[in-house]
Structures are given as structure tokens and as C-alpha cells.
Amino acid sequence: MTLPHFFDIINLMENTKKIENYEIMLAQANALFANEKNLLSNLSNASALLKMTLPNSVFTGFYLFNGEELLLGPFQGGVSCVHIKLGKGVCGESAQNRETMIVADVTKHANYIACDSAAMSEIVVPMIKDGKLVGVLDLDSRLTDDYDAIDQEYLEKFVAVLIEKSYWNLDMFGVEK
């Protein structure tokens, strides 16, 4: 066996394990949110479930859109930025473009907002309900290049479950919708 082939096998094994972990997380999310519609409770438990599933995370949380900017919602991690304008930082870019963004190395991203010096890579998934932006899921990792297409696929599925299972009344966050 050649060395490059060996590394291909290792990568395949790591990806298989990652997919298995995400499948378990999605099953847990469906069970967790099956009988609970409260948005605050579900966002809080969602951030905890993500933190438990993704051990390299230094931040797992949500920013909610108030019609003008993103406001910090439930999260797991250190003290974080509270207000993010559309187009600013990875969260603001993802929200403005309504597309998932993966940043392999945040130190090389020109529009990065540094909230935690331990964050080295980031993925942000926009949250769209009935065609309207309601927020973003934001994950930061202590490792560079920690997120890929597998993470994107499963985190987008996770957001879809959360959106479907929760009652989206953002009044409790001071968000006028």
C-alpha cells in the first residue's frame, strides 16, 4: 500500500465517523424537538447538542435577525459579539447572501470579526423560514480547515429540523417580525 493510498483510507474512515456522528445528532435533534416548540428552549438545546457533537468547537450558537441586523441568541462558548450588521463578518455575509459560508482559516478572511482568539475556522448557515431570514447558525472551531461539505450538508439539515419543529415567535428577543 502506498502512503497516499493509506491517507485516502484514513480520510474515508474519518468522514464515515463524521457522518455517523451527524446522523446520531440529527436523530437526537428530532427527538429533542419532537414535543417542544418553544424557540428559546430549542435554540438553547440546539447549541448544547452541537457543542457536544463537535468537540473542536469554541462557539456554537445563533444570531437572530431583527429586520436590520443580527443579534446574539442562545449559544455555547465565550463572550461574543452582540450586534452584527448584514454584510459584516462571516455571519453578516452569510445572512446577506443567504448562503452557507465556510472559512477554512479566519485569520486570512478579510471580513472576519474576531470575537474569540481561539477560533480558527468557521461555518455559518443561514436560517430561512417562509422565505424570510430569521437568523444564522454560527460555529467556530479551534482548528483551521475544520469544516467541509459534509459539515455543510448536515448542519443545513439540522437547521431545517430546528426551523420545522420550533414556533418562531421572535418577540421574546425584541425582534419585530
PDB file of C-alpha atoms in Angstrom:
ATOM      1  CA  MET A   1       0.000   0.000   0.000  1.00  0.00           C
ATOM      2  CA  THR A   2       1.383   3.380  -0.959  1.00  0.00           C
ATOM      3  CA  LEU A   3       1.433   6.223   1.528  1.00  0.00           C
ATOM      4  CA  PRO A   4      -1.051   8.422  -0.422  1.00  0.00           C
ATOM      5  CA  HIS A   5      -3.466   5.466  -0.585  1.00  0.00           C
ATOM      6  CA  PHE A   6      -3.094   5.000   3.175  1.00  0.00           C
ATOM      7  CA  PHE A   7      -4.095   8.636   3.768  1.00  0.00           C
ATOM      8  CA  ASP A   8      -7.103   8.214   1.463  1.00  0.00           C
ATOM      9  CA  ILE A   9      -8.262   5.327   3.646  1.00  0.00           C
ATOM     10  CA  ILE A  10      -7.729   7.383   6.818  1.00  0.00           C
ATOM     11  CA  ASN A  11      -9.744  10.277   5.325  1.00  0.00           C
ATOM     12  CA  LEU A  12     -12.538   7.897   4.323  1.00  0.00           C
ATOM     13  CA  MET A  13     -12.655   6.484   7.850  1.00  0.00           C
ATOM     14  CA  GLU A  14     -12.740   9.972   9.372  1.00  0.00           C
ATOM     15  CA  ASN A  15     -15.521  11.067   7.007  1.00  0.00           C
ATOM     16  CA  THR A  16     -17.528   7.921   7.771  1.00  0.00           C
ATOM     17  CA  LYS A  17     -17.227   8.623  11.512  1.00  0.00           C
ATOM     18  CA  LYS A  18     -18.195  12.276  10.964  1.00  0.00           C
ATOM     19  CA  ILE A  19     -21.305  11.234   9.015  1.00  0.00           C
ATOM     20  CA  GLU A  20     -22.252   8.709  11.715  1.00  0.00           C
ATOM     21  CA  ASN A  21     -21.921  11.412  14.393  1.00  0.00           C
ATOM     22  CA  TYR A  22     -24.078  13.800  12.376  1.00  0.00           C
ATOM     23  CA  GLU A  23     -26.720  11.098  11.768  1.00  0.00           C
ATOM     24  CA  ILE A  24     -26.891  10.492  15.526  1.00  0.00           C
ATOM     25  CA  MET A  25     -27.090  14.245  16.155  1.00  0.00           C
ATOM     26  CA  LEU A  26     -29.984  14.609  13.679  1.00  0.00           C
ATOM     27  CA  ALA A  27     -31.848  11.745  15.355  1.00  0.00           C
ATOM     28  CA  GLN A  28     -31.259  13.384  18.738  1.00  0.00           C
ATOM     29  CA  ALA A  29     -32.465  16.740  17.398  1.00  0.00           C
ATOM     30  CA  ASN A  30     -35.649  15.220  16.010  1.00  0.00           C
ATOM     31  CA  ALA A  31     -36.341  13.538  19.351  1.00  0.00           C
ATOM     32  CA  LEU A  32     -35.376  16.615  21.369  1.00  0.00           C
ATOM     33  CA  PHE A  33     -37.629  18.954  19.389  1.00  0.00           C
ATOM     34  CA  ALA A  34     -40.490  16.483  18.781  1.00  0.00           C
ATOM     35  CA  ASN A  35     -42.591  17.647  21.727  1.00  0.00           C
ATOM     36  CA  GLU A  36     -41.112  21.091  22.321  1.00  0.00           C
ATOM     37  CA  LYS A  37     -41.998  24.076  20.162  1.00  0.00           C
ATOM     38  CA  ASN A  38     -40.599  26.882  22.345  1.00  0.00           C
ATOM     39  CA  LEU A  39     -37.966  28.692  20.310  1.00  0.00           C
ATOM     40  CA  LEU A  40     -35.785  29.798  23.220  1.00  0.00           C
ATOM     41  CA  SER A  41     -35.682  26.273  24.630  1.00  0.00           C
ATOM     42  CA  ASN A  42     -34.977  24.712  21.245  1.00  0.00           C
ATOM     43  CA  LEU A  43     -32.233  27.190  20.312  1.00  0.00           C
ATOM     44  CA  SER A  44     -30.621  26.655  23.716  1.00  0.00           C
ATOM     45  CA  ASN A  45     -30.713  22.872  23.456  1.00  0.00           C
ATOM     46  CA  ALA A  46     -29.614  23.024  19.811  1.00  0.00           C
ATOM     47  CA  SER A  47     -26.479  24.967  20.722  1.00  0.00           C
ATOM     48  CA  ALA A  48     -25.702  22.491  23.522  1.00  0.00           C
ATOM     49  CA  LEU A  49     -26.262  19.491  21.231  1.00  0.00           C
ATOM     50  CA  LEU A  50     -23.934  20.981  18.616  1.00  0.00           C
ATOM     51  CA  LYS A  51     -21.270  21.692  21.249  1.00  0.00           C
ATOM     52  CA  MET A  52     -21.478  18.084  22.465  1.00  0.00           C
ATOM     53  CA  THR A  53     -21.311  16.687  18.921  1.00  0.00           C
ATOM     54  CA  LEU A  54     -18.492  18.906  17.653  1.00  0.00           C
ATOM     55  CA  PRO A  55     -15.681  18.698  20.232  1.00  0.00           C
ATOM     56  CA  ASN A  56     -13.396  21.178  18.442  1.00  0.00           C
ATOM     57  CA  SER A  57     -15.998  23.935  18.750  1.00  0.00           C
ATOM     58  CA  VAL A  58     -15.196  27.107  20.653  1.00  0.00           C
ATOM     59  CA  PHE A  59     -18.571  28.656  19.735  1.00  0.00           C
ATOM     60  CA  THR A  60     -21.865  27.037  18.755  1.00  0.00           C
ATOM     61  CA  GLY A  61     -24.779  29.394  18.608  1.00  0.00           C
ATOM     62  CA  PHE A  62     -27.306  31.532  16.887  1.00  0.00           C
ATOM     63  CA  TYR A  63     -27.684  35.104  15.753  1.00  0.00           C
ATOM     64  CA  LEU A  64     -31.275  36.232  15.176  1.00  0.00           C
ATOM     65  CA  PHE A  65     -32.297  38.763  12.549  1.00  0.00           C
ATOM     66  CA  ASN A  66     -34.394  41.738  13.732  1.00  0.00           C
ATOM     67  CA  GLY A  67     -35.001  43.145  10.262  1.00  0.00           C
ATOM     68  CA  GLU A  68     -31.889  45.327  10.402  1.00  0.00           C
ATOM     69  CA  GLU A  69     -29.055  43.361  11.996  1.00  0.00           C
ATOM     70  CA  LEU A  70     -28.169  40.055  13.616  1.00  0.00           C
ATOM     71  CA  LEU A  71     -28.499  39.877  17.419  1.00  0.00           C
ATOM     72  CA  LEU A  72     -26.772  37.304  19.601  1.00  0.00           C
ATOM     73  CA  GLY A  73     -29.076  34.452  20.596  1.00  0.00           C
ATOM     74  CA  PRO A  74     -28.537  31.271  22.620  1.00  0.00           C
ATOM     75  CA  PHE A  75     -25.003  29.878  22.355  1.00  0.00           C
ATOM     76  CA  GLN A  76     -22.268  27.793  23.952  1.00  0.00           C
ATOM     77  CA  GLY A  77     -18.855  29.439  24.187  1.00  0.00           C
ATOM     78  CA  GLY A  78     -17.111  32.553  25.418  1.00  0.00           C
ATOM     79  CA  VAL A  79     -18.364  36.125  25.477  1.00  0.00           C
ATOM     80  CA  SER A  80     -19.429  37.046  21.938  1.00  0.00           C
ATOM     81  CA  CYS A  81     -20.296  39.953  19.692  1.00  0.00           C
ATOM     82  CA  VAL A  82     -23.892  41.047  20.290  1.00  0.00           C
ATOM     83  CA  HIS A  83     -24.703  43.058  17.139  1.00  0.00           C
ATOM     84  CA  ILE A  84     -23.628  42.116  13.607  1.00  0.00           C
ATOM     85  CA  LYS A  85     -24.667  44.173  10.593  1.00  0.00           C
ATOM     86  CA  LEU A  86     -25.609  42.442   7.353  1.00  0.00           C
ATOM     87  CA  GLY A  87     -22.545  42.014   5.172  1.00  0.00           C
ATOM     88  CA  LYS A  88     -20.137  42.352   8.118  1.00  0.00           C
ATOM     89  CA  GLY A  89     -18.149  39.327   9.199  1.00  0.00           C
ATOM     90  CA  VAL A  90     -18.864  35.775   8.137  1.00  0.00           C
ATOM     91  CA  CYS A  91     -22.277  35.799   9.861  1.00  0.00           C
ATOM     92  CA  GLY A  92     -23.288  39.043   8.171  1.00  0.00           C
ATOM     93  CA  GLU A  93     -22.098  37.824   4.765  1.00  0.00           C
ATOM     94  CA  SER A  94     -23.957  34.532   5.097  1.00  0.00           C
ATOM     95  CA  ALA A  95     -27.129  36.313   6.217  1.00  0.00           C
ATOM     96  CA  GLN A  96     -26.946  38.898   3.437  1.00  0.00           C
ATOM     97  CA  ASN A  97     -26.283  36.302   0.716  1.00  0.00           C
ATOM     98  CA  ARG A  98     -28.498  33.630   2.299  1.00  0.00           C
ATOM     99  CA  GLU A  99     -25.810  31.063   1.618  1.00  0.00           C
ATOM    100  CA  THR A 100     -23.779  28.810   3.874  1.00  0.00           C
ATOM    101  CA  MET A 101     -20.220  30.045   4.231  1.00  0.00           C
ATOM    102  CA  ILE A 102     -17.171  28.021   5.211  1.00  0.00           C
ATOM    103  CA  VAL A 103     -13.980  29.842   6.177  1.00  0.00           C
ATOM    104  CA  ALA A 104     -11.017  27.464   6.463  1.00  0.00           C
ATOM    105  CA  ASP A 105      -8.750  29.979   8.215  1.00  0.00           C
ATOM    106  CA  VAL A 106     -10.400  33.008   9.795  1.00  0.00           C
ATOM    107  CA  THR A 107      -7.058  34.812  10.094  1.00  0.00           C
ATOM    108  CA  LYS A 108      -6.971  35.031   6.289  1.00  0.00           C
ATOM    109  CA  HIS A 109     -10.584  36.168   5.786  1.00  0.00           C
ATOM    110  CA  ALA A 110     -10.635  39.918   5.145  1.00  0.00           C
ATOM    111  CA  ASN A 111     -14.145  40.452   6.535  1.00  0.00           C
ATOM    112  CA  TYR A 112     -13.742  38.341   9.695  1.00  0.00           C
ATOM    113  CA  ILE A 113     -14.931  39.775  13.029  1.00  0.00           C
ATOM    114  CA  ALA A 114     -12.672  38.439  15.782  1.00  0.00           C
ATOM    115  CA  CYS A 115     -14.791  37.673  18.851  1.00  0.00           C
ATOM    116  CA  ASP A 116     -12.669  34.799  20.202  1.00  0.00           C
ATOM    117  CA  SER A 117      -8.941  34.430  19.536  1.00  0.00           C
ATOM    118  CA  ALA A 118      -9.293  30.649  19.866  1.00  0.00           C
ATOM    119  CA  ALA A 119     -11.475  30.473  16.727  1.00  0.00           C
ATOM    120  CA  MET A 120      -9.501  29.318  13.689  1.00  0.00           C
ATOM    121  CA  SER A 121     -12.224  28.238  11.228  1.00  0.00           C
ATOM    122  CA  GLU A 122     -15.925  28.970  10.898  1.00  0.00           C
ATOM    123  CA  ILE A 123     -19.100  27.786   9.221  1.00  0.00           C
ATOM    124  CA  VAL A 124     -22.289  29.851   9.123  1.00  0.00           C
ATOM    125  CA  VAL A 125     -25.658  28.510   7.946  1.00  0.00           C
ATOM    126  CA  PRO A 126     -28.460  30.994   7.194  1.00  0.00           C
ATOM    127  CA  MET A 127     -31.835  30.216   8.738  1.00  0.00           C
ATOM    128  CA  ILE A 128     -34.739  30.897   6.381  1.00  0.00           C
ATOM    129  CA  LYS A 129     -38.382  30.468   7.448  1.00  0.00           C
ATOM    130  CA  ASP A 130     -41.178  31.007   4.923  1.00  0.00           C
ATOM    131  CA  GLY A 131     -38.726  32.722   2.581  1.00  0.00           C
ATOM    132  CA  LYS A 132     -37.542  35.193   5.234  1.00  0.00           C
ATOM    133  CA  LEU A 133     -34.211  35.381   7.005  1.00  0.00           C
ATOM    134  CA  VAL A 134     -34.692  34.689  10.728  1.00  0.00           C
ATOM    135  CA  GLY A 135     -31.064  34.241  11.717  1.00  0.00           C
ATOM    136  CA  VAL A 136     -27.905  32.213  11.288  1.00  0.00           C
ATOM    137  CA  LEU A 137     -26.276  29.223  12.921  1.00  0.00           C
ATOM    138  CA  ASP A 138     -22.645  30.087  13.674  1.00  0.00           C
ATOM    139  CA  LEU A 139     -19.949  27.544  14.529  1.00  0.00           C
ATOM    140  CA  ASP A 140     -16.306  28.318  15.261  1.00  0.00           C
ATOM    141  CA  SER A 141     -13.599  25.669  15.631  1.00  0.00           C
ATOM    142  CA  ARG A 142     -10.242  25.790  17.383  1.00  0.00           C
ATOM    143  CA  LEU A 143      -8.770  24.041  14.298  1.00  0.00           C
ATOM    144  CA  THR A 144      -8.117  25.505  10.874  1.00  0.00           C
ATOM    145  CA  ASP A 145      -9.901  23.855   7.947  1.00  0.00           C
ATOM    146  CA  ASP A 146     -12.254  22.010  10.308  1.00  0.00           C
ATOM    147  CA  TYR A 147     -15.415  22.336   8.188  1.00  0.00           C
ATOM    148  CA  ASP A 148     -16.197  20.831   4.804  1.00  0.00           C
ATOM    149  CA  ALA A 149     -19.074  19.816   2.523  1.00  0.00           C
ATOM    150  CA  ILE A 150     -20.136  17.074   4.961  1.00  0.00           C
ATOM    151  CA  ASP A 151     -20.492  19.615   7.759  1.00  0.00           C
ATOM    152  CA  GLN A 152     -22.415  21.924   5.447  1.00  0.00           C
ATOM    153  CA  GLU A 153     -24.827  19.186   4.375  1.00  0.00           C
ATOM    154  CA  TYR A 154     -25.610  18.021   7.898  1.00  0.00           C
ATOM    155  CA  LEU A 155     -25.717  21.449   9.519  1.00  0.00           C
ATOM    156  CA  GLU A 156     -28.173  22.603   6.843  1.00  0.00           C
ATOM    157  CA  LYS A 157     -30.300  19.530   7.667  1.00  0.00           C
ATOM    158  CA  PHE A 158     -30.004  20.379  11.379  1.00  0.00           C
ATOM    159  CA  VAL A 159     -31.200  23.947  10.744  1.00  0.00           C
ATOM    160  CA  ALA A 160     -34.118  22.605   8.671  1.00  0.00           C
ATOM    161  CA  VAL A 161     -35.208  20.374  11.579  1.00  0.00           C
ATOM    162  CA  LEU A 162     -34.935  23.254  14.036  1.00  0.00           C
ATOM    163  CA  ILE A 163     -36.933  25.583  11.796  1.00  0.00           C
ATOM    164  CA  GLU A 164     -39.620  22.977  11.170  1.00  0.00           C
ATOM    165  CA  LYS A 165     -40.032  21.890  14.792  1.00  0.00           C
ATOM    166  CA  SER A 166     -39.957  25.303  16.507  1.00  0.00           C
ATOM    167  CA  TYR A 167     -42.563  28.033  16.856  1.00  0.00           C
ATOM    168  CA  TRP A 168     -40.773  31.103  15.532  1.00  0.00           C
ATOM    169  CA  ASN A 169     -42.049  33.906  17.729  1.00  0.00           C
ATOM    170  CA  LEU A 170     -39.089  36.259  17.972  1.00  0.00           C
ATOM    171  CA  ASP A 171     -40.882  38.813  20.184  1.00  0.00           C
ATOM    172  CA  MET A 172     -39.075  37.492  23.270  1.00  0.00           C
ATOM    173  CA  PHE A 173     -35.794  38.604  21.693  1.00  0.00           C
ATOM    174  CA  GLY A 174     -37.008  42.111  20.930  1.00  0.00           C
ATOM    175  CA  VAL A 175     -37.196  41.155  17.279  1.00  0.00           C
ATOM    176  CA  GLU A 176     -40.106  42.681  15.431  1.00  0.00           C
ATOM    177  CA  LYS A 177     -41.452  40.322  12.767  1.00  0.00           C
TER     178      LYS A 177
END
